[in-house]
mmCIF file of C-alpha atoms and ligand atoms in Angstrom:
data_model
loop_
_atom_site.group_PDB
_atom_site.id
_atom_site.type_symbol
_atom_site.label_atom_id
_atom_site.label_comp_id
_atom_site.label_asym_id
_atom_site.label_seq_id
_atom_site.Cartn_x
_atom_site.Cartn_y
_atom_site.Cartn_z
ATOM 1 C CA MET A 1 107.329 81.081 61.061
ATOM 2 C CA ASN A 2 110.959 81.381 59.915
ATOM 3 C CA GLN A 3 113.790 79.396 61.511
ATOM 4 C CA GLN A 4 115.060 82.282 63.604
ATOM 5 C CA SER A 5 111.672 83.063 65.169
ATOM 6 C CA MET A 6 111.022 79.353 65.751
ATOM 7 C CA ALA A 7 114.316 79.116 67.673
ATOM 8 C CA ASP A 8 113.309 82.209 69.678
ATOM 9 C CA VAL A 9 110.045 80.599 70.686
ATOM 10 C CA THR A 10 111.475 77.190 71.633
ATOM 11 C CA GLN A 11 114.257 78.729 73.730
ATOM 12 C CA ALA A 12 111.955 81.244 75.359
ATOM 13 C CA PRO A 13 111.063 81.065 79.055
ATOM 14 C CA ALA A 14 107.828 79.282 79.875
ATOM 15 C CA LEU A 15 106.468 82.544 81.287
ATOM 16 C CA ALA A 16 107.704 86.102 80.933
ATOM 17 C CA LEU A 17 106.151 89.294 82.251
ATOM 18 C CA SER A 18 107.422 92.592 80.944
ATOM 19 C CA GLY A 19 106.599 96.033 82.335
ATOM 20 C CA ILE A 20 103.273 94.956 83.817
ATOM 21 C CA THR A 21 101.190 97.742 85.368
ATOM 22 C CA ARG A 22 97.810 97.542 87.069
ATOM 23 C CA THR A 23 96.122 100.349 88.932
ATOM 24 C CA PHE A 24 92.957 100.150 91.008
ATOM 25 C CA SER A 25 91.284 103.004 92.814
ATOM 26 C CA GLU A 26 90.589 103.401 96.491
ATOM 27 C CA GLY A 27 87.936 106.098 96.693
ATOM 28 C CA ASP A 28 89.402 108.782 94.428
ATOM 29 C CA GLN A 29 93.013 107.708 95.122
ATOM 30 C CA PRO A 30 94.778 105.553 92.506
ATOM 31 C CA LEU A 31 96.285 102.356 93.889
ATOM 32 C CA HIS A 32 99.313 101.397 91.773
ATOM 33 C CA ILE A 33 99.380 97.697 92.637
ATOM 34 C CA LEU A 34 101.705 96.634 89.827
ATOM 35 C CA ASN A 35 104.064 99.277 88.584
ATOM 36 C CA GLY A 36 106.443 97.834 86.006
ATOM 37 C CA ALA A 37 106.676 94.191 87.131
ATOM 38 C CA ASP A 38 109.232 92.131 85.161
ATOM 39 C CA PHE A 39 109.705 88.419 85.656
ATOM 40 C CA THR A 40 110.771 85.278 83.812
ATOM 41 C CA LEU A 41 110.177 81.662 84.736
ATOM 42 C CA ALA A 42 111.960 78.744 83.053
ATOM 43 C CA ALA A 43 110.625 75.237 82.395
ATOM 44 C CA GLY A 44 111.010 73.056 85.482
ATOM 45 C CA GLU A 45 111.689 76.037 87.734
ATOM 46 C CA MET A 46 109.748 76.443 90.957
ATOM 47 C CA VAL A 47 109.546 79.985 92.324
ATOM 48 C CA ALA A 48 107.905 81.184 95.533
ATOM 49 C CA LEU A 49 106.020 84.488 95.501
ATOM 50 C CA VAL A 50 106.082 85.828 99.050
ATOM 51 C CA ALA A 51 104.645 89.251 99.840
ATOM 52 C CA PRO A 52 102.370 90.801 102.471
ATOM 53 C CA SER A 53 98.627 90.616 102.050
ATOM 54 C CA GLY A 54 97.207 93.174 99.643
ATOM 55 C CA THR A 55 100.439 93.805 97.709
ATOM 56 C CA GLY A 56 99.154 92.239 94.501
ATOM 57 C CA LYS A 57 100.080 88.539 94.452
ATOM 58 C CA SER A 58 96.685 87.370 93.215
ATOM 59 C CA THR A 59 96.537 90.226 90.720
ATOM 60 C CA LEU A 60 99.927 89.173 89.350
ATOM 61 C CA LEU A 61 98.887 85.514 89.107
ATOM 62 C CA HIS A 62 95.629 86.440 87.360
ATOM 63 C CA ILE A 63 97.522 88.521 84.813
ATOM 64 C CA ALA A 64 100.182 85.810 84.301
ATOM 65 C CA GLY A 65 97.398 83.251 83.833
ATOM 66 C CA LEU A 66 95.545 85.428 81.276
ATOM 67 C CA LEU A 67 92.512 85.707 83.537
ATOM 68 C CA GLU A 68 92.924 89.498 83.640
ATOM 69 C CA LYS A 69 94.598 92.004 81.376
ATOM 70 C CA PRO A 70 97.191 94.440 82.689
ATOM 71 C CA ASP A 71 96.802 98.174 82.043
ATOM 72 C CA SER A 72 100.110 97.994 80.180
ATOM 73 C CA GLY A 73 102.972 95.546 79.676
ATOM 74 C CA ASP A 74 103.185 92.144 78.030
ATOM 75 C CA VAL A 75 102.661 88.518 79.062
ATOM 76 C CA PHE A 76 104.574 85.886 77.087
ATOM 77 C CA ILE A 77 103.680 82.205 77.389
ATOM 78 C CA GLY A 78 106.315 79.971 75.799
ATOM 79 C CA GLY A 79 107.654 83.023 73.966
ATOM 80 C CA ARG A 80 104.287 84.002 72.500
ATOM 81 C CA ASN A 81 103.107 87.512 73.290
ATOM 82 C CA CYS A 82 99.534 87.164 74.530
ATOM 83 C CA SER A 83 98.781 90.882 74.837
ATOM 84 C CA ASP A 84 96.988 91.397 71.574
ATOM 85 C CA LEU A 85 95.252 88.037 71.343
ATOM 86 C CA ASN A 86 91.464 87.945 71.318
ATOM 87 C CA ASP A 87 89.470 86.316 74.120
ATOM 88 C CA GLU A 88 89.118 83.046 72.237
ATOM 89 C CA ALA A 89 92.872 82.673 71.721
ATOM 90 C CA ARG A 90 93.547 83.608 75.366
ATOM 91 C CA THR A 91 91.027 80.983 76.529
ATOM 92 C CA GLU A 92 92.714 78.392 74.331
ATOM 93 C CA ILE A 93 96.156 79.161 75.819
ATOM 94 C CA ARG A 94 94.685 79.141 79.331
ATOM 95 C CA ARG A 95 93.119 75.750 78.691
ATOM 96 C CA ASN A 96 96.211 74.106 77.178
ATOM 97 C CA ASP A 97 99.221 75.883 78.646
ATOM 98 C CA ILE A 98 98.245 77.079 82.111
ATOM 99 C CA GLY A 99 97.201 75.237 85.263
ATOM 100 C CA PHE A 100 95.767 76.922 88.362
ATOM 101 C CA VAL A 101 95.473 75.830 91.986
ATOM 102 C CA TYR A 102 93.763 78.048 94.542
ATOM 103 C CA GLN A 103 93.559 78.126 98.343
ATOM 104 C CA PHE A 104 90.208 76.359 98.168
ATOM 105 C CA HIS A 105 90.177 73.388 95.842
ATOM 106 C CA HIS A 106 87.188 74.349 93.609
ATOM 107 C CA LEU A 107 86.685 70.682 92.712
ATOM 108 C CA LEU A 108 83.252 69.859 91.318
ATOM 109 C CA PRO A 109 81.378 68.320 94.282
ATOM 110 C CA GLU A 110 79.158 65.950 92.304
ATOM 111 C CA PHE A 111 82.079 64.277 90.490
ATOM 112 C CA THR A 112 84.682 61.822 91.772
ATOM 113 C CA ALA A 113 88.377 62.660 92.112
ATOM 114 C CA LEU A 114 89.059 60.779 88.870
ATOM 115 C CA GLU A 115 86.283 62.576 86.982
ATOM 116 C CA ASN A 116 87.466 65.967 88.235
ATOM 117 C CA ILE A 117 90.891 65.281 86.717
ATOM 118 C CA MET A 118 89.368 63.912 83.499
ATOM 119 C CA MET A 119 87.251 67.033 83.000
ATOM 120 C CA PRO A 120 89.863 69.505 81.645
ATOM 121 C CA GLN A 121 91.257 66.813 79.355
ATOM 122 C CA MET A 122 87.852 66.049 77.882
ATOM 123 C CA ILE A 123 87.168 69.764 77.428
ATOM 124 C CA ALA A 124 90.472 69.878 75.511
ATOM 125 C CA GLY A 125 89.133 67.112 73.246
ATOM 126 C CA LEU A 126 90.711 63.914 74.616
ATOM 127 C CA ALA A 127 88.736 60.674 74.503
ATOM 128 C CA ARG A 128 87.179 59.531 77.771
ATOM 129 C CA LYS A 129 89.388 56.424 78.022
ATOM 130 C CA VAL A 130 92.624 58.342 77.468
ATOM 131 C CA ALA A 131 91.560 61.013 79.973
ATOM 132 C CA ALA A 132 90.686 58.343 82.566
ATOM 133 C CA GLU A 133 94.069 56.634 82.165
ATOM 134 C CA ARG A 134 95.976 59.875 82.548
ATOM 135 C CA ALA A 135 93.808 60.875 85.550
ATOM 136 C CA GLN A 136 94.486 57.551 87.273
ATOM 137 C CA GLU A 137 98.208 57.892 86.559
ATOM 138 C CA LEU A 138 98.240 61.352 88.136
ATOM 139 C CA LEU A 139 96.272 60.150 91.156
ATOM 140 C CA ASP A 140 98.753 57.275 91.614
ATOM 141 C CA TYR A 141 101.600 59.776 91.340
ATOM 142 C CA MET A 142 100.011 61.922 94.059
ATOM 143 C CA ARG A 143 99.572 58.769 96.163
ATOM 144 C CA MET A 144 95.830 59.130 95.822
ATOM 145 C CA GLY A 145 95.243 56.132 93.563
ATOM 146 C CA ALA A 146 92.961 54.352 96.020
ATOM 147 C CA ARG A 147 90.734 57.450 96.304
ATOM 148 C CA ALA A 148 89.844 57.721 92.605
ATOM 149 C CA LYS A 149 86.147 57.042 93.179
ATOM 150 C CA HIS A 150 85.727 59.366 96.158
ATOM 151 C CA ARG A 151 83.877 62.651 95.869
ATOM 152 C CA PRO A 152 85.604 65.801 97.200
ATOM 153 C CA SER A 153 83.436 65.820 100.364
ATOM 154 C CA GLU A 154 84.808 62.345 101.199
ATOM 155 C CA LEU A 155 88.427 63.569 101.082
ATOM 156 C CA SER A 156 90.503 65.477 103.652
ATOM 157 C CA GLY A 157 91.706 69.025 102.899
ATOM 158 C CA GLY A 158 95.177 67.789 101.942
ATOM 159 C CA GLU A 159 93.734 65.074 99.730
ATOM 160 C CA GLN A 160 91.433 67.570 98.023
ATOM 161 C CA GLN A 161 94.408 69.812 97.284
ATOM 162 C CA ARG A 162 96.400 66.897 95.843
ATOM 163 C CA VAL A 163 93.469 66.201 93.505
ATOM 164 C CA ALA A 164 93.359 69.923 92.627
ATOM 165 C CA VAL A 165 97.086 69.816 91.765
ATOM 166 C CA ALA A 166 96.558 66.694 89.624
ATOM 167 C CA ARG A 167 93.661 68.407 87.833
ATOM 168 C CA ALA A 168 95.776 71.536 87.210
ATOM 169 C CA VAL A 169 98.518 69.541 85.462
ATOM 170 C CA ALA A 170 96.176 67.124 83.654
ATOM 171 C CA ASN A 171 96.656 68.870 80.303
ATOM 172 C CA ALA A 172 100.458 69.028 80.789
ATOM 173 C CA PRO A 173 100.552 72.838 80.965
ATOM 174 C CA ARG A 174 103.757 74.838 80.464
ATOM 175 C CA VAL A 175 102.975 77.012 83.468
ATOM 176 C CA LEU A 176 101.463 76.150 86.841
ATOM 177 C CA LEU A 177 100.186 79.030 89.004
ATOM 178 C CA LEU A 178 99.316 78.382 92.634
ATOM 179 C CA ASP A 179 97.650 80.953 94.881
ATOM 180 C CA GLU A 180 98.246 79.881 98.486
ATOM 181 C CA PRO A 181 97.276 76.254 97.823
ATOM 182 C CA THR A 182 98.382 75.216 101.317
ATOM 183 C CA GLY A 183 97.010 78.300 103.092
ATOM 184 C CA ASN A 184 94.108 76.365 104.513
ATOM 185 C CA LEU A 185 96.124 73.317 105.648
ATOM 186 C CA ASP A 186 97.987 72.512 108.862
ATOM 187 C CA PRO A 187 101.814 72.599 108.537
ATOM 188 C CA VAL A 188 102.285 68.812 108.326
ATOM 189 C CA THR A 189 99.625 68.445 105.615
ATOM 190 C CA ALA A 190 101.008 71.511 103.806
ATOM 191 C CA ASN A 191 104.423 69.816 103.674
ATOM 192 C CA TYR A 192 102.878 66.599 102.434
ATOM 193 C CA VAL A 193 101.013 68.362 99.603
ATOM 194 C CA PHE A 194 104.178 70.295 98.764
ATOM 195 C CA ASP A 195 106.263 67.090 98.568
ATOM 196 C CA ALA A 196 103.810 65.554 96.101
ATOM 197 C CA LEU A 197 103.652 68.781 94.094
ATOM 198 C CA SER A 198 107.406 69.262 93.877
ATOM 199 C CA ALA A 199 107.951 65.655 92.731
ATOM 200 C CA LEU A 200 105.407 66.280 89.998
ATOM 201 C CA VAL A 201 107.025 69.575 88.990
ATOM 202 C CA ARG A 202 110.451 67.909 88.770
ATOM 203 C CA ALA A 203 109.102 65.034 86.703
ATOM 204 C CA SER A 204 106.972 67.112 84.314
ATOM 205 C CA ARG A 205 109.240 70.217 84.158
ATOM 206 C CA VAL A 206 106.212 72.483 84.407
ATOM 207 C CA ALA A 207 107.246 76.070 85.263
ATOM 208 C CA THR A 208 105.730 76.840 88.656
ATOM 209 C CA LEU A 209 104.936 80.117 90.412
ATOM 210 C CA PHE A 210 103.660 79.471 93.930
ATOM 211 C CA ALA A 211 102.265 82.318 96.067
ATOM 212 C CA THR A 212 102.576 81.497 99.743
ATOM 213 C CA HIS A 213 102.949 83.013 103.195
ATOM 214 C CA ASN A 214 104.768 79.841 104.323
ATOM 215 C CA LEU A 215 108.467 80.740 104.532
ATOM 216 C CA GLU A 216 109.498 77.143 105.162
ATOM 217 C CA LEU A 217 107.963 76.060 101.860
ATOM 218 C CA ALA A 218 109.381 79.132 100.110
ATOM 219 C CA ALA A 219 112.873 78.124 101.277
ATOM 220 C CA ARG A 220 112.448 74.739 99.598
ATOM 221 C CA MET A 221 111.807 76.231 96.143
ATOM 222 C CA ASP A 222 114.488 77.158 93.569
ATOM 223 C CA ARG A 223 114.195 80.847 94.413
ATOM 224 C CA ALA A 224 111.767 83.308 95.918
ATOM 225 C CA ILE A 225 110.502 86.695 94.792
ATOM 226 C CA THR A 226 108.453 89.422 96.410
ATOM 227 C CA LEU A 227 106.511 92.500 95.330
ATOM 228 C CA GLN A 228 108.029 95.828 96.286
ATOM 229 C CA ASP A 229 106.379 99.070 95.192
ATOM 230 C CA GLY A 230 104.631 97.169 92.440
ATOM 231 C CA LYS A 231 107.832 95.609 91.087
ATOM 232 C CA ILE A 232 109.261 92.116 91.412
ATOM 233 C CA ALA A 233 112.295 91.862 93.685
ATOM 234 C CA PRO A 234 114.313 88.873 94.917
ATOM 235 C CA PHE A 235 113.359 87.578 98.366
ATOM 236 C CA LYS A 236 115.335 85.534 100.896
ATOM 237 C CA PRO A 237 113.023 83.255 102.865
ATOM 238 C CA GLN A 238 115.776 82.576 105.435
ATOM 239 C CA GLY A 239 118.532 84.760 106.904
HETATM 240 N N1 ATP B 1 89.084 94.459 90.978
HETATM 241 C C1 ATP B 1 89.608 95.234 91.923
HETATM 242 N N2 ATP B 1 89.151 96.486 92.148
HETATM 243 C C2 ATP B 1 89.693 97.279 93.087
HETATM 244 N N3 ATP B 1 90.720 96.927 93.884
HETATM 245 C C3 ATP B 1 91.228 95.687 93.701
HETATM 246 C C4 ATP B 1 90.701 94.772 92.737
HETATM 247 N N4 ATP B 1 91.420 93.623 92.793
HETATM 248 C C5 ATP B 1 92.341 93.809 93.769
HETATM 249 N N5 ATP B 1 92.227 95.045 94.308
HETATM 250 C C6 ATP B 1 93.071 95.592 95.369
HETATM 251 O O1 ATP B 1 94.419 95.438 94.965
HETATM 252 C C7 ATP B 1 95.227 95.070 96.081
HETATM 253 C C8 ATP B 1 95.959 93.776 95.769
HETATM 254 O O2 ATP B 1 95.032 92.678 95.770
HETATM 255 P P1 ATP B 1 95.516 91.170 95.625
HETATM 256 O O3 ATP B 1 94.331 90.323 95.815
HETATM 257 O O4 ATP B 1 96.276 91.048 94.353
HETATM 258 O O5 ATP B 1 96.531 91.050 96.857
HETATM 259 P P2 ATP B 1 97.263 89.775 97.487
HETATM 260 O O6 ATP B 1 98.699 90.161 97.653
HETATM 261 O O7 ATP B 1 96.966 88.570 96.677
HETATM 262 O O8 ATP B 1 96.582 89.659 98.910
HETATM 263 P P3 ATP B 1 96.278 88.367 99.854
HETATM 264 O O9 ATP B 1 97.628 87.846 100.302
HETATM 265 O O10 ATP B 1 95.492 88.961 100.976
HETATM 266 O O11 ATP B 1 95.493 87.388 99.029
HETATM 267 C C9 ATP B 1 94.291 95.004 97.281
HETATM 268 O O12 ATP B 1 94.384 96.222 97.982
HETATM 269 C C10 ATP B 1 92.942 94.831 96.671
HETATM 270 O O13 ATP B 1 91.939 95.367 97.485
#
């Protein structure tokens, strides 16, 4: 890599989407869910994605997280165009550079909170001891330190989601994608999980895109966006 292209990559946004299209079909009618979506997300930035059900939020997150390919358009992670990468390279980027949190925690039921957070680190090749230390640190940060040895079924919904957030950032990803992570929680618990998450985002400078129907939470993020006719548009959560 020459000096110019290295500078381009280091100064690049954590995530950039360019001209993303995705069409599904409904019977014999095409459904243009994404129709030229453009978006950039900087390190340490926290952006709310607020849009009515069925407009394509999950589809957008799956494409941004390299879980699905768009019909056309490009996804850049840390300035690297991921469009033409093979499955192995995409999996590698997903493992190292992207964290996901979903509405339901998807923690492994037979493992403790600590082990759940160790898992992605060990898959990425870290030694057990190092992974355990980092997992405990993250649990402490999420004010879950005393629950390290509990299995998911022994934790409340809010606690499970805090473990899921800790697991998602365990490998220090560049980009954190959250698909309604508080959708299943009462408002007080949702706020509590959000507080812990935003402290973590500020401290780690992970670029965060957070799909939510909760306008109060959206108003607390750096900015909000919506999907309009398959494109990204700014959104004002209040007023
Ligand atoms: N694999 C697929 N095949 C066909 N249609 C699909 C597929 N995936 C999504 N869709 C359709 O695309 C539209 C957008 O779905 P998506 O899940 O992205 O919406 P969403 O905004 O996340 O909705 P919600 O807020 O309800 O989760 C929906 O109408 C959905 O039925």
